CSV table of C-alpha atoms and ligand atoms in Angstrom, one decimal:
chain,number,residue,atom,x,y,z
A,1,UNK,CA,86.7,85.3,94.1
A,2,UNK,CA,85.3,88.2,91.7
A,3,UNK,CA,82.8,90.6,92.1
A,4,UNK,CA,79.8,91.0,89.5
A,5,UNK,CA,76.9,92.9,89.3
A,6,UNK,CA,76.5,93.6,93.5
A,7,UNK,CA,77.4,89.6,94.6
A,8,UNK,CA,81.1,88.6,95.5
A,9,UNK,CA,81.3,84.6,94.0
A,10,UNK,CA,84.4,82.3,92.2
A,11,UNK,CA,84.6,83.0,89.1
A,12,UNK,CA,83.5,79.6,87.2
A,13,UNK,CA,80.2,80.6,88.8
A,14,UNK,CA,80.2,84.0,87.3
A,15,UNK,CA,77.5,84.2,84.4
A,16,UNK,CA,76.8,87.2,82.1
A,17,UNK,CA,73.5,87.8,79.4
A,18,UNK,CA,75.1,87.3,76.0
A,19,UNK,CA,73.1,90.9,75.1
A,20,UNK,CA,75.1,91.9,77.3
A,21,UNK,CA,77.0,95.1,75.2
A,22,UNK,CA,80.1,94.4,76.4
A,23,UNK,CA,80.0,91.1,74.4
A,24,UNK,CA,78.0,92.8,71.9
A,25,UNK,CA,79.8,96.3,71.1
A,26,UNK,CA,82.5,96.5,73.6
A,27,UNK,CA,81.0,99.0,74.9
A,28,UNK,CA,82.4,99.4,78.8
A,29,UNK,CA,85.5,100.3,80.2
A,30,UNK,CA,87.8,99.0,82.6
A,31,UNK,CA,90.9,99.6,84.8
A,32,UNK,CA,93.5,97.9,86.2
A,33,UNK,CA,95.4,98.4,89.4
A,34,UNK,CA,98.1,96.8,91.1
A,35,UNK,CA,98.0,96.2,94.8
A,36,UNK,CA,101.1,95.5,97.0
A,37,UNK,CA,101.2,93.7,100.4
A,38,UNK,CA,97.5,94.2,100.2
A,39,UNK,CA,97.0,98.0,99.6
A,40,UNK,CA,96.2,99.3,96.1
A,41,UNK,CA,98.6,101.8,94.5
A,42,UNK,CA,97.5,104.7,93.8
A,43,UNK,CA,93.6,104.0,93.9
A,44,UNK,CA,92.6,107.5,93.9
A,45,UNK,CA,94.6,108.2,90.6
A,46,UNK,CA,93.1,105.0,88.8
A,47,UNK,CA,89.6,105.6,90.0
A,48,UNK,CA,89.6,109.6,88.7
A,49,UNK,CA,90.9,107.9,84.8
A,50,UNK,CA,87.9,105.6,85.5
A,51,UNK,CA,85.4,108.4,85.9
A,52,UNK,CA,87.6,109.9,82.7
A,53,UNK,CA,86.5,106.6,80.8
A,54,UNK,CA,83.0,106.4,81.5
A,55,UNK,CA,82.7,110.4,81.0
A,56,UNK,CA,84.4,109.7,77.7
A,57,UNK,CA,81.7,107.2,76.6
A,58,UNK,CA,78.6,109.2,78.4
A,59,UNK,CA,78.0,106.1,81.0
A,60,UNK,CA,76.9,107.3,84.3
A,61,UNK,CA,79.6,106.4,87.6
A,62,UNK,CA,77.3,103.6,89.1
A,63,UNK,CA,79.2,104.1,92.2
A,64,UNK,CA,81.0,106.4,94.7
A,65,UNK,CA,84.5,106.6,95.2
A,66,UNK,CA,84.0,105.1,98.8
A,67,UNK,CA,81.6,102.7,97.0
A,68,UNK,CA,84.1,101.6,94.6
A,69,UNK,CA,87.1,101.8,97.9
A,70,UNK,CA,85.1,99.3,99.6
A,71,UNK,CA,84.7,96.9,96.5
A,72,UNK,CA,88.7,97.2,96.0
A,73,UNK,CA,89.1,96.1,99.9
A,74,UNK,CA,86.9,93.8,99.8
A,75,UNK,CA,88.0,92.1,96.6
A,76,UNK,CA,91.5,92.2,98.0
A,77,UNK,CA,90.7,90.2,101.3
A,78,UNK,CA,88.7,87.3,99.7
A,79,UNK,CA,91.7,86.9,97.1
A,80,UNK,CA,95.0,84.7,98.2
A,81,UNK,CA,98.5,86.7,97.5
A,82,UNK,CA,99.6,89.7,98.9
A,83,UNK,CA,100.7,91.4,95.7
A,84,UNK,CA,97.5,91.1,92.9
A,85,UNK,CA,96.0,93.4,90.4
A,86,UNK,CA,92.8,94.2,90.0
A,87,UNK,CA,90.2,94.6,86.9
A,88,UNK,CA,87.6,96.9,87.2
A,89,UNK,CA,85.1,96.5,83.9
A,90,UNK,CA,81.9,98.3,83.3
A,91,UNK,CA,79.5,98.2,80.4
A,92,UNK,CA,76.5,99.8,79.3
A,93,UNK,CA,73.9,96.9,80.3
A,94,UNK,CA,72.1,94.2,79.2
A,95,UNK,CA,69.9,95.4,76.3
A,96,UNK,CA,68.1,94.4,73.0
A,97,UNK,CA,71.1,94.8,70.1
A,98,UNK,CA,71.1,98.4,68.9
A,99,UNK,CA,73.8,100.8,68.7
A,100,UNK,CA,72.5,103.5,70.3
A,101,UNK,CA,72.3,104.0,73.8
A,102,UNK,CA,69.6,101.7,75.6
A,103,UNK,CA,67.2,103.6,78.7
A,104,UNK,CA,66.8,102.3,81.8
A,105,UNK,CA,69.5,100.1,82.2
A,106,UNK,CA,72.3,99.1,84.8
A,107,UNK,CA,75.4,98.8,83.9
A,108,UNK,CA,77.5,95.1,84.5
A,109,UNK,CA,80.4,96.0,87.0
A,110,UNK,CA,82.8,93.2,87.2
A,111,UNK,CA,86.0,93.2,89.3
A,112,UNK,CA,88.7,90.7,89.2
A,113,UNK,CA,91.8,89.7,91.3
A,114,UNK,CA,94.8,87.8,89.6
A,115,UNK,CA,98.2,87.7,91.2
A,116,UNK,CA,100.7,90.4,90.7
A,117,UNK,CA,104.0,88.9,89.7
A,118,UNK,CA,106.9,91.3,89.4
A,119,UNK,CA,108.9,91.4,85.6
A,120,UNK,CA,111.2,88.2,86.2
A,121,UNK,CA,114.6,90.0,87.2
A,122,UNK,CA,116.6,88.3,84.1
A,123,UNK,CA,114.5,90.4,81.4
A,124,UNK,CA,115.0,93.5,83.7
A,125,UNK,CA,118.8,92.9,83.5
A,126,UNK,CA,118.9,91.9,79.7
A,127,UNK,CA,115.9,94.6,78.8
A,128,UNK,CA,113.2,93.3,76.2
A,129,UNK,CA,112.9,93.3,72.7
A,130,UNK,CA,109.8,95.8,70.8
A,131,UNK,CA,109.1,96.5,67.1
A,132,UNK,CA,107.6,99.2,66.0
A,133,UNK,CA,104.5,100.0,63.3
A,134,UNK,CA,102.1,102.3,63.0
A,135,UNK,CA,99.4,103.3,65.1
A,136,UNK,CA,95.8,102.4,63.6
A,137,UNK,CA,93.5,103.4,66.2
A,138,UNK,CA,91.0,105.3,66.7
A,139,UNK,CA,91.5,109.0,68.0
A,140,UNK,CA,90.1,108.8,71.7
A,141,UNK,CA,93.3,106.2,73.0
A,142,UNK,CA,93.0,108.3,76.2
A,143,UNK,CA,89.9,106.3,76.8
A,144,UNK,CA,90.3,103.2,78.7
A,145,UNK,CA,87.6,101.1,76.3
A,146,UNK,CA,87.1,97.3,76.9
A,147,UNK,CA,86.8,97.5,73.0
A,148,UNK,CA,90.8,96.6,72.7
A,149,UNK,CA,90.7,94.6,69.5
A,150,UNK,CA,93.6,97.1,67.3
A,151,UNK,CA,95.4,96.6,70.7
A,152,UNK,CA,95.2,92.8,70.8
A,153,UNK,CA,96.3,92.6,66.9
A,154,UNK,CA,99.1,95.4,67.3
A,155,UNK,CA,100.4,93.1,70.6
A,156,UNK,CA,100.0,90.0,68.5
A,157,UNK,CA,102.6,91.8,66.0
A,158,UNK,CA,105.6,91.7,68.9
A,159,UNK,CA,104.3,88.3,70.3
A,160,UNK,CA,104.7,86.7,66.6
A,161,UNK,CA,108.4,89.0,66.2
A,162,UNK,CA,109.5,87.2,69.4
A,163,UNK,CA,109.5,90.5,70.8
A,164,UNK,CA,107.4,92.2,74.4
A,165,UNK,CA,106.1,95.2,72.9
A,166,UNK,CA,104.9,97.0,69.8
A,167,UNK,CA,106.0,100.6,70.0
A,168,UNK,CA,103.0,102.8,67.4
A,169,UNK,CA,104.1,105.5,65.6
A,170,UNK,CA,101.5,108.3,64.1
A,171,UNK,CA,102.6,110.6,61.8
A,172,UNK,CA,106.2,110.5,63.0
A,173,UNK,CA,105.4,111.1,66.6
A,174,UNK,CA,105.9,108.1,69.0
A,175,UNK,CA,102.7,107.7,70.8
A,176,UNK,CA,102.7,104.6,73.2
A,177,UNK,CA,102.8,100.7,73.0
A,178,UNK,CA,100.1,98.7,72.3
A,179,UNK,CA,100.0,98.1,76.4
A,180,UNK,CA,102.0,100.3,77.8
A,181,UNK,CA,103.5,104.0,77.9
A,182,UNK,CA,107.2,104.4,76.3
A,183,UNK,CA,109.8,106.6,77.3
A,184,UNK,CA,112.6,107.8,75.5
A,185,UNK,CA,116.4,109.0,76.8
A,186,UNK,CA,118.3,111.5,74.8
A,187,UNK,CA,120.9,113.2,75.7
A,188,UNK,CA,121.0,112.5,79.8
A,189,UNK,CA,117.1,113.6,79.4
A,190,UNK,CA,113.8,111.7,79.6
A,191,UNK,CA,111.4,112.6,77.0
A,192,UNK,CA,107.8,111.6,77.5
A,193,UNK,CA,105.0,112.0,74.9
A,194,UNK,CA,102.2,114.5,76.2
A,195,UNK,CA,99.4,113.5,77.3
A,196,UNK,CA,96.5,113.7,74.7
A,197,UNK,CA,94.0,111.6,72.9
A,198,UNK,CA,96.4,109.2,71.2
A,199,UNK,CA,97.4,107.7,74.0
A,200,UNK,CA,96.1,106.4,77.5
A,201,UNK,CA,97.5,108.3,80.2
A,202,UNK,CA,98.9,105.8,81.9
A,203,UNK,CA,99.2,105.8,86.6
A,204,UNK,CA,103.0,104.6,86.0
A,205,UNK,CA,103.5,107.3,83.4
A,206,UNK,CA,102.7,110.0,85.8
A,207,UNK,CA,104.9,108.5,88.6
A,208,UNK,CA,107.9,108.3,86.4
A,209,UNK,CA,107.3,111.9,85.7
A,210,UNK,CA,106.8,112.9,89.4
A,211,UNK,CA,109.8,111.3,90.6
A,212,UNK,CA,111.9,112.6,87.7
A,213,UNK,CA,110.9,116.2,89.0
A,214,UNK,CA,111.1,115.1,92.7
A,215,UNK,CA,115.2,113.7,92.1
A,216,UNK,CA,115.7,117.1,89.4
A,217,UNK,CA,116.4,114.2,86.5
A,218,UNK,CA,116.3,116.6,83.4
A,219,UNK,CA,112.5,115.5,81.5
A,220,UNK,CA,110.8,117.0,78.7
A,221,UNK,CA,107.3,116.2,77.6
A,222,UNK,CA,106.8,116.9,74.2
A,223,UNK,CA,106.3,115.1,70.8
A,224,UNK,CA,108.8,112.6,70.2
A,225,UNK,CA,109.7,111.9,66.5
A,226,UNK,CA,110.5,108.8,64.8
A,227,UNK,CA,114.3,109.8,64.3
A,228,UNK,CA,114.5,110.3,68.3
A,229,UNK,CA,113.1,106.9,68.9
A,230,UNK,CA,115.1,105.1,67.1
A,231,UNK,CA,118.4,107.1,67.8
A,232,UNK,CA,117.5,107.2,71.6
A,233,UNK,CA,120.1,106.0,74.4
A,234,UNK,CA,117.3,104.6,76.3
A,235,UNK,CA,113.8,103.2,75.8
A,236,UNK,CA,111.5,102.8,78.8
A,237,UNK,CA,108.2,101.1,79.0
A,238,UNK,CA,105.6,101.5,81.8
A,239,UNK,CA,102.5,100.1,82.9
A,240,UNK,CA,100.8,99.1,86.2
A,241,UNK,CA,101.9,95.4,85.9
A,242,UNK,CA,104.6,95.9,84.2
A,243,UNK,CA,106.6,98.6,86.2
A,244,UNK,CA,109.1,100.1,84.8
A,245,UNK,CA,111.2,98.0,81.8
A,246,UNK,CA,114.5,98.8,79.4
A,247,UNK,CA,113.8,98.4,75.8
A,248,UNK,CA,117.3,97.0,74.3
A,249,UNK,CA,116.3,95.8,71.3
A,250,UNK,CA,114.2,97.8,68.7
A,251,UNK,CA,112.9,96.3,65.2
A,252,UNK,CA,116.1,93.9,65.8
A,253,UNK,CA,118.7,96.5,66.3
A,254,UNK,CA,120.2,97.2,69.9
A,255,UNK,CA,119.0,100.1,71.6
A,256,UNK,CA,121.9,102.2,72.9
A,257,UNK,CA,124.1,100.0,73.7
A,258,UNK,CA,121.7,97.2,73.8
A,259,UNK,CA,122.5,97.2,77.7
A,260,UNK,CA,119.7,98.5,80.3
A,261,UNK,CA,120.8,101.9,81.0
A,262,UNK,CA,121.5,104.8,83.6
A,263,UNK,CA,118.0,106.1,83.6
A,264,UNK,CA,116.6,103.1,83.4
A,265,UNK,CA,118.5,101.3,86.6
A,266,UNK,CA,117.9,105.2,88.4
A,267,UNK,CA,113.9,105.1,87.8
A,268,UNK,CA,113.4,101.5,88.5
A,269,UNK,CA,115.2,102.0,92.1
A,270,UNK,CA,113.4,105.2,92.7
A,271,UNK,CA,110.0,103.5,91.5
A,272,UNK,CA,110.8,100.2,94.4
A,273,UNK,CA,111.5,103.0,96.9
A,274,UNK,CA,109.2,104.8,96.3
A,275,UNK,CA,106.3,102.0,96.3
A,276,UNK,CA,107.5,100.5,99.4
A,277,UNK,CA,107.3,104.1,101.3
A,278,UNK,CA,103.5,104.8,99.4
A,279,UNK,CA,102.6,101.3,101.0
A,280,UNK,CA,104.2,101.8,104.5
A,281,UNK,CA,102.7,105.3,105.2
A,282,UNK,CA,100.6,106.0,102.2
A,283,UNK,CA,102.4,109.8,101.1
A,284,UNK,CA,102.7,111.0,98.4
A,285,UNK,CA,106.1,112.1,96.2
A,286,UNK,CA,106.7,115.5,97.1
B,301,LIG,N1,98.9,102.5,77.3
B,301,LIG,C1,98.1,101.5,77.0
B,301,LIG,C2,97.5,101.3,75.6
B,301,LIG,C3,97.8,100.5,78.0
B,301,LIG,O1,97.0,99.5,77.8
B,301,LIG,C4,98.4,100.7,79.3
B,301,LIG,C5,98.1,99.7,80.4
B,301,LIG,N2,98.3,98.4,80.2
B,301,LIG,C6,99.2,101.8,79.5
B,301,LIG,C7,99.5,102.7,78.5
B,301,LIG,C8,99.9,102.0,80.9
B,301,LIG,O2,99.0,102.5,81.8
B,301,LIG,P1,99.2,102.3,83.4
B,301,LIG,O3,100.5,102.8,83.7
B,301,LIG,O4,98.1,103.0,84.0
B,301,LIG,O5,99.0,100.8,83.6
């Protein structure tokens, strides 16, 4: 069952105007939010970058938070498994095709459900594979935009290479992966790009970081160059479906030790405690 547009149907019976400017100019954004044993995780966090996103293209919030809390329950109880994540997508409307902003329009909000399956436990034991190239998009990446064709083609790159993720590079700064956030380990210490606009700041990201401070790991966040990357001990990946995953293999050469590492097996545990006490009581890290 998805939600469009103020109706709650399946989704083969879900029908959207071609002129609709999501089709036309990607022009929307969207979110997407895991849920365990039926609760979201950390809804408040992904619904403030939502009302980031929309500020960031100048599309009005066409609902409240509880407005949109209701939607996420809702969604949740007419959808099967106990573990899903959801996608939230907004556009600009239905309008006659012209780039500028149409008047008078509602925007199209769309929510889906999809299971949530967690990283098979073989690729978290042998880590992934990533390449690495360099970062062609535009300069607002801290904008969640439905508009995710460099994305798509930069992924494409790693799918083609055998490999999970493409790791972008701008300027000789790592920025993120085409999908996710990267971390890197250097001497004992977790290094994590700041936050800016060439890259999305991603709900994991900030969790690593939290439970870092909460446990005293020794973090930095701070430019990472090129050399760093690629002479690192340890490369993380995060996202919301993704969790947290060890990089072992980089353009084709081990990572490391090409082995999963310390930080990586300390993070992952804390992240799986961690979730299960958010879920059970709903507190926060500190
Ligand atoms: N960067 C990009 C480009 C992403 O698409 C994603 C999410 N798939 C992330 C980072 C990770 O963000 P989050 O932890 O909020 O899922």
């Amino acid at each position: 069952m998805i939600y469009l547009n103020g109706d709650f149907m399946p989704i083969e019976e879900a029908r959207i105007p071609v002129l609709d400017r999501g089709f036309i100019f990607g022009d929307g954004v969207y979110e997407v939010i895991p849920v365990y044993s039926r609760r979201p995780f950390r809804l408040a966090e992904h619904l403030l970058r939502l009302q980031d996103s929309l500020d960031g293209i100048r599309l009005l919030n066409p609902h409240s938070n509880e407005h949109w809390s209701s939607l996420v329950e809702q969604i949740i109880a007419r959808n099967e498994s106990e573990d899903q994540y959801l996608y939230l997508h907004i556009t600009r409307g239905v309008a006659k095709r012209d780039h500028a902003f149409p008047k008078g329009v509602m925007p199209t909000v769309f929510i889906m459900s999809n299971p949530l399956l967690a990283p098979p436990k073989e690729l978290l034991a042998s880590g992934v594979s990533a390449i690495t190239t360099d970062d062609n998009r535009w300069l607002r990446c801290d904008i969640k935009a439905i508009s995710l064709l460099p994305n798509v083609l930069l992924r494409q790159m790693a799918v083609d290479a055998g490999a999970v993720e493409t790791v972008l590079l701008r300027e000789g700064f790592m920025t993120e992966g085409a999908a996710s956030n990267i971390f890197v380990v250097k001497n004992e210490t977790l290094l994590a790009p700041p936050k800016n606009h060439l890259m999305l700041p991603g709900i994991t990201y900030d969790v690593v970081l939290e439970l870092a401070a909460a446990h005293k790991i020794p973090n930095e966040v701070r430019t990472v160059s090129e050399y760093e990357m690629r002479t690192a001990q340890e490369l993380l990946l995060t996202s919301s479906t993704k969790e947290i995953m060890p990089i072992t293999r980089l353009d084709g050469k081990p990572v490391g030790d090409g082995k999963p590492g310390p930080m990586f097996a300390l993070l992952y545990q804390l992240y799986q405690n961690y979730k299960v006490t958010v879920m059970r009581d709903a507190v926060s890290i500190s």
